[in-house]
Tab-separated table of C-alpha atoms in Angstrom:
chain	number	residue	atom	x	y	z
J	1264	UNK	CA	-8.601	18.464	-7.214
J	1265	UNK	CA	-8.572	14.638	-5.351
J	1266	UNK	CA	-7.073	13.543	-9.182
J	1267	UNK	CA	-4.551	16.223	-9.987
J	1268	UNK	CA	-3.100	15.851	-6.065
J	1269	UNK	CA	-2.978	11.829	-7.289
J	1270	UNK	CA	-0.731	12.905	-9.988
J	1271	UNK	CA	1.511	15.449	-8.289
J	1272	UNK	CA	2.129	12.684	-5.464
J	1273	UNK	CA	2.472	9.773	-7.742
J	1274	UNK	CA	5.608	12.281	-9.683
J	1275	UNK	CA	6.934	12.361	-6.338
J	1276	UNK	CA	8.376	11.098	-7.455
J	1277	UNK	CA	9.670	-17.818	4.210
J	1278	UNK	CA	9.197	-17.616	7.686
J	1279	UNK	CA	7.438	-16.252	10.473
J	1280	UNK	CA	9.295	-13.496	12.777
J	1281	UNK	CA	11.932	-11.350	12.274
J	1282	UNK	CA	14.750	-14.357	10.906
J	1283	UNK	CA	17.386	-11.968	12.164
J	1284	UNK	CA	18.336	-11.297	16.023
J	1285	UNK	CA	18.349	-7.129	15.640
J	1286	UNK	CA	14.776	-6.857	14.056
J	1287	UNK	CA	13.409	-3.592	15.739
J	1288	UNK	CA	9.754	-3.098	14.860
J	1289	UNK	CA	8.604	0.672	13.559
J	1290	UNK	CA	5.033	1.886	13.598
J	1291	UNK	CA	4.479	3.990	10.367
J	1292	UNK	CA	2.539	7.159	10.147
J	1293	UNK	CA	0.354	8.143	7.511
J	1294	UNK	CA	0.120	11.637	6.187
J	1295	UNK	CA	-2.708	13.246	4.633
J	1296	UNK	CA	-4.361	16.170	2.650
J	1297	UNK	CA	-7.650	15.650	4.010
J	1298	UNK	CA	-9.377	13.312	6.205
J	1299	UNK	CA	-12.702	13.194	3.556
J	1300	UNK	CA	-11.465	11.031	1.167
J	1301	UNK	CA	-9.788	7.471	2.228
J	1302	UNK	CA	-7.652	7.542	-0.882
J	1303	UNK	CA	-6.298	11.157	0.869
J	1304	UNK	CA	-4.735	8.866	3.681
J	1305	UNK	CA	-2.932	5.911	1.496
J	1306	UNK	CA	-0.661	7.795	-0.083
J	1307	UNK	CA	2.626	9.099	1.830
J	1308	UNK	CA	4.062	7.276	4.491
J	1309	UNK	CA	6.886	8.521	6.912
J	1310	UNK	CA	8.230	8.194	10.328
J	1311	UNK	CA	9.533	10.077	13.270
J	1312	UNK	CA	12.986	10.616	14.070
J	1313	UNK	CA	15.139	12.430	15.975
J	1314	UNK	CA	18.272	14.538	14.865
J	1315	UNK	CA	21.093	16.094	17.289
J	1316	UNK	CA	22.402	16.692	20.684
J	1317	UNK	CA	19.445	17.939	22.052
J	1318	UNK	CA	17.564	16.176	19.716
J	1319	UNK	CA	15.190	17.992	16.833
J	1320	UNK	CA	12.273	16.051	15.987
J	1321	UNK	CA	11.137	15.506	12.533
J	1322	UNK	CA	8.455	13.263	10.785
J	1323	UNK	CA	10.474	12.083	7.152
J	1324	UNK	CA	8.701	10.689	4.547
J	1325	UNK	CA	9.806	6.838	3.195
J	1326	UNK	CA	10.997	6.883	-0.193
J	1327	UNK	CA	13.040	3.868	-2.334
J	1328	UNK	CA	13.797	6.214	-4.884
J	1329	UNK	CA	15.830	8.440	-2.971
J	1330	UNK	CA	19.040	7.708	-0.705
J	1331	UNK	CA	19.240	10.927	1.153
J	1332	UNK	CA	18.429	11.590	4.475
J	1333	UNK	CA	17.488	15.307	4.071
J	1334	UNK	CA	15.078	18.119	6.042
J	1335	UNK	CA	14.984	21.622	5.819
J	1336	UNK	CA	16.718	24.225	7.396
J	1337	UNK	CA	15.797	27.172	9.545
J	1338	UNK	CA	17.685	29.432	7.443
J	1339	UNK	CA	16.881	28.347	4.168
J	1340	UNK	CA	16.411	30.568	1.670
J	1341	UNK	CA	13.701	30.882	-1.102
J	1342	UNK	CA	11.378	28.330	1.112
J	1343	UNK	CA	8.456	27.316	1.483
J	1344	UNK	CA	7.344	27.320	5.316
J	1345	UNK	CA	7.559	23.595	7.025
J	1346	UNK	CA	5.582	23.046	10.212
J	1347	UNK	CA	9.743	21.927	11.610
J	1348	UNK	CA	12.915	22.949	10.324
J	1349	UNK	CA	16.122	21.970	11.967
J	1350	UNK	CA	18.779	24.711	13.094
J	1351	UNK	CA	22.236	23.552	13.389
J	1352	UNK	CA	23.294	26.276	15.575
J	1353	UNK	CA	21.093	24.074	18.465
J	1354	UNK	CA	23.148	20.769	17.750
J	1355	UNK	CA	26.509	20.621	19.443
J	1356	UNK	CA	27.071	17.508	17.301
J	1357	UNK	CA	26.196	18.681	13.775
J	1358	UNK	CA	28.939	18.964	11.467
J	1359	UNK	CA	28.761	20.765	7.947
J	1360	UNK	CA	31.253	19.061	5.350
J	1361	UNK	CA	30.306	22.438	3.342
J	1362	UNK	CA	29.933	19.815	-0.229
J	1363	UNK	CA	26.312	20.818	-2.069
J	1364	UNK	CA	24.040	18.758	-3.812
J	1365	UNK	CA	20.404	18.722	-5.355
J	1366	UNK	CA	17.586	17.016	-3.943
J	1367	UNK	CA	14.483	16.191	-6.190
J	1368	UNK	CA	11.667	17.144	-4.541
J	1369	UNK	CA	8.232	16.656	-6.163
J	1370	UNK	CA	8.430	18.018	-9.649
J	1371	UNK	CA	11.081	20.810	-8.832
J	1372	UNK	CA	14.655	20.754	-7.452
J	1373	UNK	CA	15.961	21.993	-3.799
J	1374	UNK	CA	19.774	22.792	-3.228
J	1375	UNK	CA	21.286	21.745	0.195
J	1376	UNK	CA	24.555	20.796	1.921
J	1377	UNK	CA	25.914	17.564	3.346
J	1378	UNK	CA	26.348	17.030	7.095
J	1379	UNK	CA	26.684	14.580	10.152
J	1380	UNK	CA	25.134	14.657	13.021
J	1381	UNK	CA	23.313	11.723	15.685
J	1382	UNK	CA	20.381	10.473	14.026
J	1383	UNK	CA	17.904	8.465	15.892
J	1384	UNK	CA	14.748	6.371	14.854
J	1385	UNK	CA	13.146	4.627	18.248
J	1386	UNK	CA	15.112	3.403	20.978
J	1387	UNK	CA	17.828	2.090	20.098
J	1388	UNK	CA	18.549	3.642	16.992
J	1389	UNK	CA	21.324	5.883	17.350
J	1390	UNK	CA	24.389	6.454	14.388
J	1391	UNK	CA	26.404	9.399	13.306
J	1392	UNK	CA	24.814	9.716	9.691
J	1393	UNK	CA	25.618	11.969	6.682
J	1394	UNK	CA	22.055	14.108	5.515
J	1395	UNK	CA	21.363	17.001	3.357
J	1396	UNK	CA	20.503	19.922	4.825
J	1397	UNK	CA	18.171	22.074	2.182
J	1398	UNK	CA	19.026	25.724	2.281
J	1399	UNK	CA	17.759	27.080	-0.542
J	1400	UNK	CA	14.729	26.922	-3.247
J	1401	UNK	CA	12.301	24.651	-0.972
J	1402	UNK	CA	9.251	26.137	-2.824
J	1403	UNK	CA	5.831	24.989	-4.503
J	1404	UNK	CA	5.085	21.590	-2.101
J	1405	UNK	CA	1.636	21.701	-1.403
J	1406	UNK	CA	1.330	18.077	-1.315
J	1407	UNK	CA	4.198	17.293	0.195
J	1408	UNK	CA	3.125	16.547	4.156
J	1409	UNK	CA	6.401	16.063	5.952
J	1410	UNK	CA	9.902	17.977	6.922
J	1411	UNK	CA	12.055	15.844	5.243
J	1412	UNK	CA	12.417	12.501	3.817
J	1413	UNK	CA	14.226	9.065	4.594
J	1414	UNK	CA	15.935	7.544	1.613
J	1415	UNK	CA	15.773	3.760	1.290
J	1416	UNK	CA	17.107	3.590	-2.173
J	1417	UNK	CA	20.662	2.426	-3.033
J	1418	UNK	CA	23.889	4.601	-2.287
J	1419	UNK	CA	24.265	5.445	-5.799
J	1420	UNK	CA	21.668	7.789	-5.262
J	1421	UNK	CA	23.796	9.188	-2.480
J	1422	UNK	CA	27.656	9.653	-4.440
J	1423	UNK	CA	28.030	6.481	-2.783
J	1424	UNK	CA	27.348	7.952	0.647
J	1425	UNK	CA	26.021	5.610	2.859
J	1426	UNK	CA	22.555	5.552	3.495
J	1427	UNK	CA	20.541	5.228	6.481
J	1428	UNK	CA	19.876	1.177	6.678
J	1429	UNK	CA	23.082	0.699	5.636
J	1430	UNK	CA	24.889	2.941	7.816
J	1431	UNK	CA	22.903	0.781	10.862
J	1432	UNK	CA	24.824	-2.132	10.003
J	1433	UNK	CA	27.673	-0.694	9.487
J	1434	UNK	CA	27.408	0.390	13.275
J	1435	UNK	CA	26.369	-3.186	14.238
J	1436	UNK	CA	22.253	-1.570	15.145
J	1437	UNK	CA	20.586	-4.185	12.805
J	1438	UNK	CA	22.397	-7.828	11.301
J	1439	UNK	CA	21.602	-6.964	7.806
J	1440	UNK	CA	20.920	-3.872	5.270
J	1441	UNK	CA	17.621	-4.714	5.014
J	1442	UNK	CA	13.496	-3.700	5.439
J	1443	UNK	CA	10.192	-4.353	5.595
J	1444	UNK	CA	7.371	-2.897	4.862
J	1445	UNK	CA	3.631	-3.475	5.715
J	1446	UNK	CA	1.161	-1.039	3.883
J	1447	UNK	CA	-2.385	-0.903	5.374
J	1448	UNK	CA	-5.280	-1.144	3.364
J	1449	UNK	CA	-7.660	0.284	5.556
J	1450	UNK	CA	-5.581	3.390	7.212
J	1451	UNK	CA	-4.333	3.843	10.053
J	1452	UNK	CA	-6.552	5.825	11.696
J	1453	UNK	CA	-9.290	3.064	11.522
J	1454	UNK	CA	-10.018	1.310	14.934
J	1455	UNK	CA	-8.743	-2.388	14.903
J	1456	UNK	CA	-6.977	-2.190	11.322
J	1457	UNK	CA	-3.289	-3.357	10.859
J	1458	UNK	CA	-1.409	-0.722	11.204
J	1459	UNK	CA	0.970	0.398	8.310
J	1460	UNK	CA	4.458	-0.671	9.859
J	1461	UNK	CA	8.533	-0.935	9.124
J	1462	UNK	CA	10.829	-3.068	10.585
J	1463	UNK	CA	14.781	-2.683	10.119
J	1464	UNK	CA	16.521	-5.197	10.167
J	1465	UNK	CA	14.014	-8.201	9.230
J	1466	UNK	CA	10.383	-8.698	8.726
J	1467	UNK	CA	7.625	-10.816	9.989
J	1468	UNK	CA	5.817	-12.957	7.768
J	1469	UNK	CA	3.395	-14.484	10.351
J	1470	UNK	CA	1.757	-11.281	11.090
J	1471	UNK	CA	1.861	-9.369	7.919
J	1472	UNK	CA	0.964	-11.963	5.192
J	1473	UNK	CA	-1.275	-14.805	4.555
J	1474	UNK	CA	1.865	-16.247	3.130
J	1475	UNK	CA	4.422	-18.410	4.409
J	1476	UNK	CA	7.408	-18.092	2.015
J	1477	UNK	CA	8.587	-14.694	0.018
J	1478	UNK	CA	9.156	-15.091	-3.414
J	1479	UNK	CA	12.253	-12.915	-3.807
J	1480	UNK	CA	13.223	-10.966	-7.595
J	1481	UNK	CA	17.141	-9.692	-8.155
J	1482	UNK	CA	17.458	-6.211	-8.433
J	1483	UNK	CA	18.949	-4.597	-11.051
J	1484	UNK	CA	21.004	-1.468	-8.598
J	1485	UNK	CA	23.269	-0.113	-10.872
J	1486	UNK	CA	21.356	3.339	-11.026
J	1487	UNK	CA	20.540	2.633	-7.608
J	1488	UNK	CA	17.029	1.893	-7.904
J	1489	UNK	CA	14.704	-0.820	-6.520
J	1490	UNK	CA	14.295	-1.992	-10.079
J	1491	UNK	CA	12.791	-5.627	-12.174
J	1492	UNK	CA	12.828	-6.508	-15.439
J	1493	UNK	CA	8.998	-6.607	-16.423
J	1494	UNK	CA	7.816	-9.685	-18.241
J	1495	UNK	CA	4.035	-9.043	-19.304
J	1496	UNK	CA	1.647	-7.118	-17.942
J	1497	UNK	CA	-1.888	-8.869	-18.516
J	1498	UNK	CA	-5.757	-7.803	-17.756
J	1499	UNK	CA	-7.925	-10.249	-18.837
J	1500	UNK	CA	-5.687	-11.055	-21.728
J	1501	UNK	CA	-1.883	-9.750	-22.594
J	1502	UNK	CA	-1.508	-6.635	-23.220
J	1503	UNK	CA	1.205	-5.490	-26.178
J	1504	UNK	CA	3.638	-3.172	-23.946
J	1505	UNK	CA	6.561	-1.391	-24.192
J	1506	UNK	CA	8.809	-0.989	-21.425
J	1507	UNK	CA	11.542	-4.068	-19.905
J	1508	UNK	CA	11.438	-3.068	-16.721
J	1509	UNK	CA	9.414	-2.052	-13.137
J	1510	UNK	CA	10.665	0.328	-10.137
J	1511	UNK	CA	9.091	-0.641	-7.214
J	1512	UNK	CA	8.666	2.479	-4.509
J	1513	UNK	CA	7.123	3.616	-1.567
J	1514	UNK	CA	7.315	7.725	-2.269
J	1515	UNK	CA	4.892	6.994	-5.737
J	1516	UNK	CA	1.348	6.688	-4.886
J	1517	UNK	CA	0.303	5.233	-7.804
J	1518	UNK	CA	1.260	2.776	-10.773
J	1519	UNK	CA	2.781	4.691	-13.444
J	1520	UNK	CA	2.774	2.821	-16.291
J	1521	UNK	CA	5.307	4.509	-19.474
J	1522	UNK	CA	3.999	6.764	-21.944
J	1523	UNK	CA	2.969	3.927	-24.741
J	1524	UNK	CA	1.872	1.248	-22.107
J	1525	UNK	CA	0.206	3.587	-20.337
J	1526	UNK	CA	-1.715	4.033	-23.803
J	1527	UNK	CA	-2.412	0.657	-24.163
J	1528	UNK	CA	-3.918	0.547	-20.590
J	1529	UNK	CA	-6.072	3.453	-21.220
J	1530	UNK	CA	-7.656	1.598	-24.500
J	1531	UNK	CA	-7.613	-2.042	-22.637
J	1532	UNK	CA	-9.812	-0.117	-20.004
J	1533	UNK	CA	-12.345	1.830	-22.347
J	1534	UNK	CA	-13.516	-1.799	-23.618
J	1535	UNK	CA	-15.197	-2.478	-20.753
J	1536	UNK	CA	-19.051	-1.341	-19.773
J	1537	UNK	CA	-19.079	1.920	-18.244
J	1538	UNK	CA	-15.725	2.947	-18.571
J	1539	UNK	CA	-14.654	6.363	-20.421
J	1540	UNK	CA	-11.393	8.450	-20.869
J	1541	UNK	CA	-11.338	12.212	-19.669
J	1542	UNK	CA	-9.592	14.940	-21.887
J	1543	UNK	CA	-6.679	14.584	-19.413
J	1544	UNK	CA	-6.085	10.799	-19.995
J	1545	UNK	CA	-8.043	9.841	-16.906
J	1546	UNK	CA	-10.238	6.795	-16.902
J	1547	UNK	CA	-13.445	6.568	-14.842
J	1548	UNK	CA	-15.606	3.598	-15.091
J	1549	UNK	CA	-19.186	3.450	-13.302
J	1550	UNK	CA	-19.047	1.498	-10.326
J	1551	UNK	CA	-22.738	1.589	-8.834
J	1552	UNK	CA	-22.099	-0.837	-5.767
J	1553	UNK	CA	-19.441	-1.203	-3.094
J	1554	UNK	CA	-18.188	-4.582	-5.032
J	1555	UNK	CA	-17.167	-3.281	-7.948
J	1556	UNK	CA	-14.063	-5.135	-8.278
J	1557	UNK	CA	-16.252	-8.277	-9.415
J	1558	UNK	CA	-16.881	-6.316	-12.433
J	1559	UNK	CA	-13.308	-6.508	-13.207
J	1560	UNK	CA	-10.355	-8.724	-13.595
J	1561	UNK	CA	-7.057	-8.598	-11.728
J	1562	UNK	CA	-4.017	-6.318	-13.442
J	1563	UNK	CA	-1.261	-8.952	-13.423
J	1564	UNK	CA	2.601	-8.187	-13.780
J	1565	UNK	CA	5.116	-10.713	-14.214
J	1566	UNK	CA	8.009	-9.385	-12.915
J	1567	UNK	CA	11.700	-11.016	-13.110
J	1568	UNK	CA	14.018	-13.118	-15.227
J	1569	UNK	CA	11.264	-15.858	-14.586
J	1570	UNK	CA	8.410	-13.817	-15.457
J	1571	UNK	CA	7.139	-14.826	-11.691
J	1572	UNK	CA	3.337	-13.779	-11.788
J	1573	UNK	CA	1.973	-11.036	-9.597
J	1574	UNK	CA	-1.492	-9.785	-9.496
J	1575	UNK	CA	-2.911	-6.812	-8.140
J	1576	UNK	CA	-6.888	-6.838	-7.626
J	1577	UNK	CA	-9.366	-3.911	-8.493
J	1578	UNK	CA	-9.815	-2.470	-4.812
J	1579	UNK	CA	-6.407	-1.571	-4.776
J	1580	UNK	CA	-5.907	-0.074	-9.288
J	1581	UNK	CA	-8.808	1.856	-8.490
J	1582	UNK	CA	-10.235	4.584	-6.153
J	1583	UNK	CA	-14.142	4.231	-5.647
J	1584	UNK	CA	-16.130	7.414	-4.671
J	1585	UNK	CA	-18.568	6.540	-2.525
J	1586	UNK	CA	-20.983	9.887	-3.603
J	1587	UNK	CA	-20.596	9.687	-7.567
J	1588	UNK	CA	-20.337	6.049	-7.764
J	1589	UNK	CA	-17.629	6.060	-10.238
J	1590	UNK	CA	-14.013	5.032	-9.552
J	1591	UNK	CA	-10.941	6.526	-11.135
J	1592	UNK	CA	-8.159	4.310	-12.335
J	1593	UNK	CA	-4.713	4.839	-10.602
J	1594	UNK	CA	-3.015	3.799	-13.400
J	1595	UNK	CA	-1.039	7.077	-14.154
J	1596	UNK	CA	1.743	7.811	-16.653
J	1597	UNK	CA	5.173	8.089	-16.312
J	1598	UNK	CA	7.570	10.546	-17.876
J	1599	UNK	CA	10.663	7.883	-18.098
J	1600	UNK	CA	10.277	4.668	-20.009
J	1601	UNK	CA	9.695	2.229	-17.558
J	1602	UNK	CA	6.849	1.290	-14.826
J	1603	UNK	CA	6.663	2.172	-11.594
J	1604	UNK	CA	4.907	0.117	-8.769
J	1605	UNK	CA	3.919	2.649	-6.049
J	1606	UNK	CA	1.823	2.108	-3.310
J	1607	UNK	CA	-1.246	0.958	-4.863
J	1608	UNK	CA	1.055	-2.322	-5.631
J	1609	UNK	CA	3.215	-2.240	-2.712
J	1610	UNK	CA	-0.401	-2.529	-0.208
J	1611	UNK	CA	-1.167	-5.698	-2.025
J	1612	UNK	CA	2.316	-7.393	-1.294
J	1613	UNK	CA	4.685	-7.490	2.387
J	1614	UNK	CA	7.443	-6.296	0.845
J	1615	UNK	CA	11.380	-7.658	2.419
J	1616	UNK	CA	13.752	-5.360	0.175
J	1617	UNK	CA	17.172	-6.764	1.210
J	1618	UNK	CA	20.645	-4.357	0.031
J	1619	UNK	CA	23.210	-7.019	1.137
J	1620	UNK	CA	21.745	-9.548	-1.334
J	1621	UNK	CA	20.284	-6.884	-3.665
J	1622	UNK	CA	16.779	-8.803	-3.472
J	1623	UNK	CA	12.651	-7.803	-2.482
J	1624	UNK	CA	10.856	-10.241	-1.537
J	1625	UNK	CA	7.389	-10.243	-1.525
J	1626	UNK	CA	4.191	-12.182	0.101
J	1627	UNK	CA	0.614	-11.350	-0.736
J	1628	UNK	CA	-0.391	-9.313	2.499
J	1629	UNK	CA	-3.000	-9.746	5.036
J	1630	UNK	CA	-5.819	-6.746	3.441
J	1631	UNK	CA	-7.452	-5.106	5.427
J	1632	UNK	CA	-11.757	-5.847	4.347
J	1633	UNK	CA	-10.295	-7.318	1.567
J	1634	UNK	CA	-11.156	-10.957	0.787
J	1635	UNK	CA	-8.120	-13.386	0.651
J	1636	UNK	CA	-9.462	-15.525	-2.659
J	1637	UNK	CA	-7.932	-18.708	-4.127
J	1638	UNK	CA	-6.281	-17.497	-7.738
J	1639	UNK	CA	-8.295	-21.147	-8.979
J	1640	UNK	CA	-11.584	-19.419	-8.034
J	1641	UNK	CA	-12.748	-22.491	-5.327
J	1642	UNK	CA	-14.544	-22.194	-2.255
J	1643	UNK	CA	-13.355	-21.364	0.701
J	1644	UNK	CA	-14.474	-22.137	4.827
J	1645	UNK	CA	-17.019	-19.263	6.266
J	1646	UNK	CA	-14.783	-19.343	8.951
J	1647	UNK	CA	-12.176	-17.997	6.944
J	1648	UNK	CA	-14.047	-15.022	5.444
J	1649	UNK	CA	-15.348	-14.531	8.316
J	1650	UNK	CA	-11.507	-13.689	10.133
J	1651	UNK	CA	-10.676	-11.943	6.460
J	1652	UNK	CA	-12.859	-9.314	7.333
J	1653	UNK	CA	-11.596	-8.783	10.271
J	1654	UNK	CA	-15.182	-10.134	12.394
J	1655	UNK	CA	-13.677	-11.324	15.413
J	1656	UNK	CA	-17.364	-10.396	16.953
J	1657	UNK	CA	-18.647	-13.003	14.938
J	1658	UNK	CA	-16.285	-15.649	14.677
J	1659	UNK	CA	-17.741	-18.965	15.604
J	1660	UNK	CA	-21.153	-18.327	14.805
J	1661	UNK	CA	-20.723	-20.389	11.822
J	1662	UNK	CA	-18.752	-23.133	11.103
J	1663	UNK	CA	-17.712	-25.705	8.797
J	1664	UNK	CA	-19.801	-24.380	6.046
J	1665	UNK	CA	-18.290	-24.645	2.444
J	1666	UNK	CA	-18.951	-21.553	-0.024
J	1667	UNK	CA	-19.086	-21.842	-3.687
J	1668	UNK	CA	-18.446	-19.320	-6.504
J	1669	UNK	CA	-21.946	-17.662	-8.040
J	1670	UNK	CA	-21.631	-15.798	-10.983
J	1671	UNK	CA	-23.594	-12.093	-11.424
J	1672	UNK	CA	-26.164	-13.444	-14.297
J	1673	UNK	CA	-26.611	-16.801	-11.960
J	1674	UNK	CA	-27.649	-14.135	-9.212
J	1675	UNK	CA	-29.834	-12.306	-11.659
J	1676	UNK	CA	-31.988	-15.494	-12.160
J	1677	UNK	CA	-32.097	-16.944	-8.217
J	1678	UNK	CA	-33.508	-13.408	-6.701
J	1679	UNK	CA	-32.894	-15.688	-2.950
J	1680	UNK	CA	-33.135	-14.260	-0.119
J	1681	UNK	CA	-30.114	-12.711	1.768
J	1682	UNK	CA	-28.865	-12.496	5.760
J	1683	UNK	CA	-26.262	-9.856	6.431
J	1684	UNK	CA	-24.001	-11.279	8.999
J	1685	UNK	CA	-21.866	-7.486	10.196
J	1686	UNK	CA	-18.445	-7.896	11.361
J	1687	UNK	CA	-18.671	-4.575	13.860
J	1688	UNK	CA	-21.429	-6.612	16.104
J	1689	UNK	CA	-23.103	-9.736	16.568
J	1690	UNK	CA	-26.102	-8.098	17.413
J	1691	UNK	CA	-26.762	-6.392	13.861
J	1692	UNK	CA	-28.091	-8.607	11.599
J	1693	UNK	CA	-30.517	-8.094	8.344
J	1694	UNK	CA	-32.553	-10.279	6.755
J	1695	UNK	CA	-33.576	-8.781	3.082
J	1696	UNK	CA	-36.032	-10.695	1.006
J	1697	UNK	CA	-34.892	-7.762	-2.156
J	1698	UNK	CA	-38.481	-7.359	-2.683
J	1699	UNK	CA	-38.294	-4.753	-0.157
J	1700	UNK	CA	-35.886	-1.540	0.335
J	1701	UNK	CA	-35.306	-1.903	3.977
J	1702	UNK	CA	-34.008	-4.947	5.380
J	1703	UNK	CA	-35.840	-6.669	8.785
J	1704	UNK	CA	-33.588	-6.479	11.561
J	1705	UNK	CA	-32.951	-9.814	12.775
J	1706	UNK	CA	-31.969	-10.201	16.901
J	1707	UNK	CA	-29.542	-12.934	16.825
J	1708	UNK	CA	-27.838	-15.794	14.447
J	1709	UNK	CA	-27.165	-19.266	16.938
J	1710	UNK	CA	-23.830	-21.038	16.175
J	1711	UNK	CA	-23.991	-23.402	13.572
J	1712	UNK	CA	-25.563	-26.690	14.832
J	1713	UNK	CA	-27.113	-28.775	12.103
J	1714	UNK	CA	-26.166	-29.095	8.526
J	1715	UNK	CA	-22.485	-29.430	8.090
J	1716	UNK	CA	-22.673	-28.332	4.412
J	1717	UNK	CA	-24.871	-25.248	2.704
J	1718	UNK	CA	-25.818	-25.939	-0.695
J	1719	UNK	CA	-26.384	-21.648	-1.648
J	1720	UNK	CA	-23.143	-20.612	-2.238
J	1721	UNK	CA	-21.996	-17.152	-0.519
J	1722	UNK	CA	-23.508	-14.427	-2.885
J	1723	UNK	CA	-20.954	-11.387	-1.770
J	1724	UNK	CA	-18.111	-9.562	0.386
J	1725	UNK	CA	-18.617	-6.038	1.761
J	1726	UNK	CA	-16.112	-4.119	3.972
J	1727	UNK	CA	-18.839	-3.977	6.094
J	1728	UNK	CA	-20.693	-7.271	6.801
J	1729	UNK	CA	-21.032	-10.141	4.765
J	1730	UNK	CA	-24.198	-11.399	2.659
J	1731	UNK	CA	-24.842	-15.547	3.201
J	1732	UNK	CA	-27.825	-16.839	2.154
J	1733	UNK	CA	-31.145	-16.326	3.730
J	1734	UNK	CA	-31.490	-20.159	4.760
J	1735	UNK	CA	-29.051	-19.351	7.459
J	1736	UNK	CA	-32.309	-17.941	9.097
J	1737	UNK	CA	-33.493	-20.542	10.343
J	1738	UNK	CA	-31.084	-19.639	13.234
J	1739	UNK	CA	-32.033	-16.573	13.267
J	1740	UNK	CA	-33.785	-15.669	16.310
J	1741	UNK	CA	-37.044	-12.753	15.226
């Protein structure tokens, strides 16, 4: 059932600090169908908004493939029950235009009426905004976990009516018609995670990215979507693809390939040992350990007229099931002719969406529990690794250690002992000589004191701990 949830959810269709004076940061909350699987926590992103006088509060999904703000009316006909609906009779400032429109909701449509009312998000952002009040046929939406949608696409998608971002700029609430998104890789319910975030009117590169500047792509927004040219797609080597463009969409959970290109992707993954395709064209791969990402290459997109390279790691394009030790490939099939880069891609990159300039800027995001690896394959300091793994509790235990890359074959030949350094507490450490299935607990690790260089390489990084060579055990107190 999890895989069908993903499919339905997917069809749902550089300087530090904000550079613009009126950039306002807003926390983004994720809704999920279940807290049982992490993937359920990483699909639909929403914010709280208020509409009307007196205010009525709603949770609305962010959708960059939609431009309307819409909620459901309390007198909606033939509509599925929803937690919160808007009552126009209870708002002193609501005005109906009596104009009707059709809204796409998941794999169905709903009818609504265009109206205006005061809309505010956070404390200082209140504007009179056109929005759609759904009043008929809001049905078959079991995977819809909100009260409505806040459209962040261009106004062509809303028949020329200004979207919420444009209205904020017109009214002077923000300086630029732009917004930025950080989507957490770890889950917003996880303590100490960097929470998903939306900034209206600016961005914060220092807080949400490893990089110091954005790479900008020009958007072909004649259709209203955040669409850019697609030059090539690589998986180890170049793939023979047919699509010529990609659409960025926070309202899509997965990456979606065009029909022909999806077949090419499936064919490519079937060549990897342990990967197979089921009757529904889903690709499953054998992932018997948590650092499975080393067994598969990055998926690389070459975007824009210049063909700029953007990589997506296996950590993001796979869903790993710890119980079955299987990975599900999170690349689905699009009904259209282009690719859709949804949350799987957007969790990899901090994104800045500029409606004024028709550009989207991308920079590597600060990823929770994912090591920041250099593209050249060279090593980096253990201090950096520890910081990336959110190991503030053990920061300073070991410094100035130079690490080198080791292949799996080398590890098989060299059964070196390992020392596991927990990122949760400096008191939880294990020594494993690989001859025993039960690692020995050691009390603590002293600060690095003698050797400035480790000759042994880093073995692996796991989401809950860092594994380093056992020669560090000379600094352990048993």
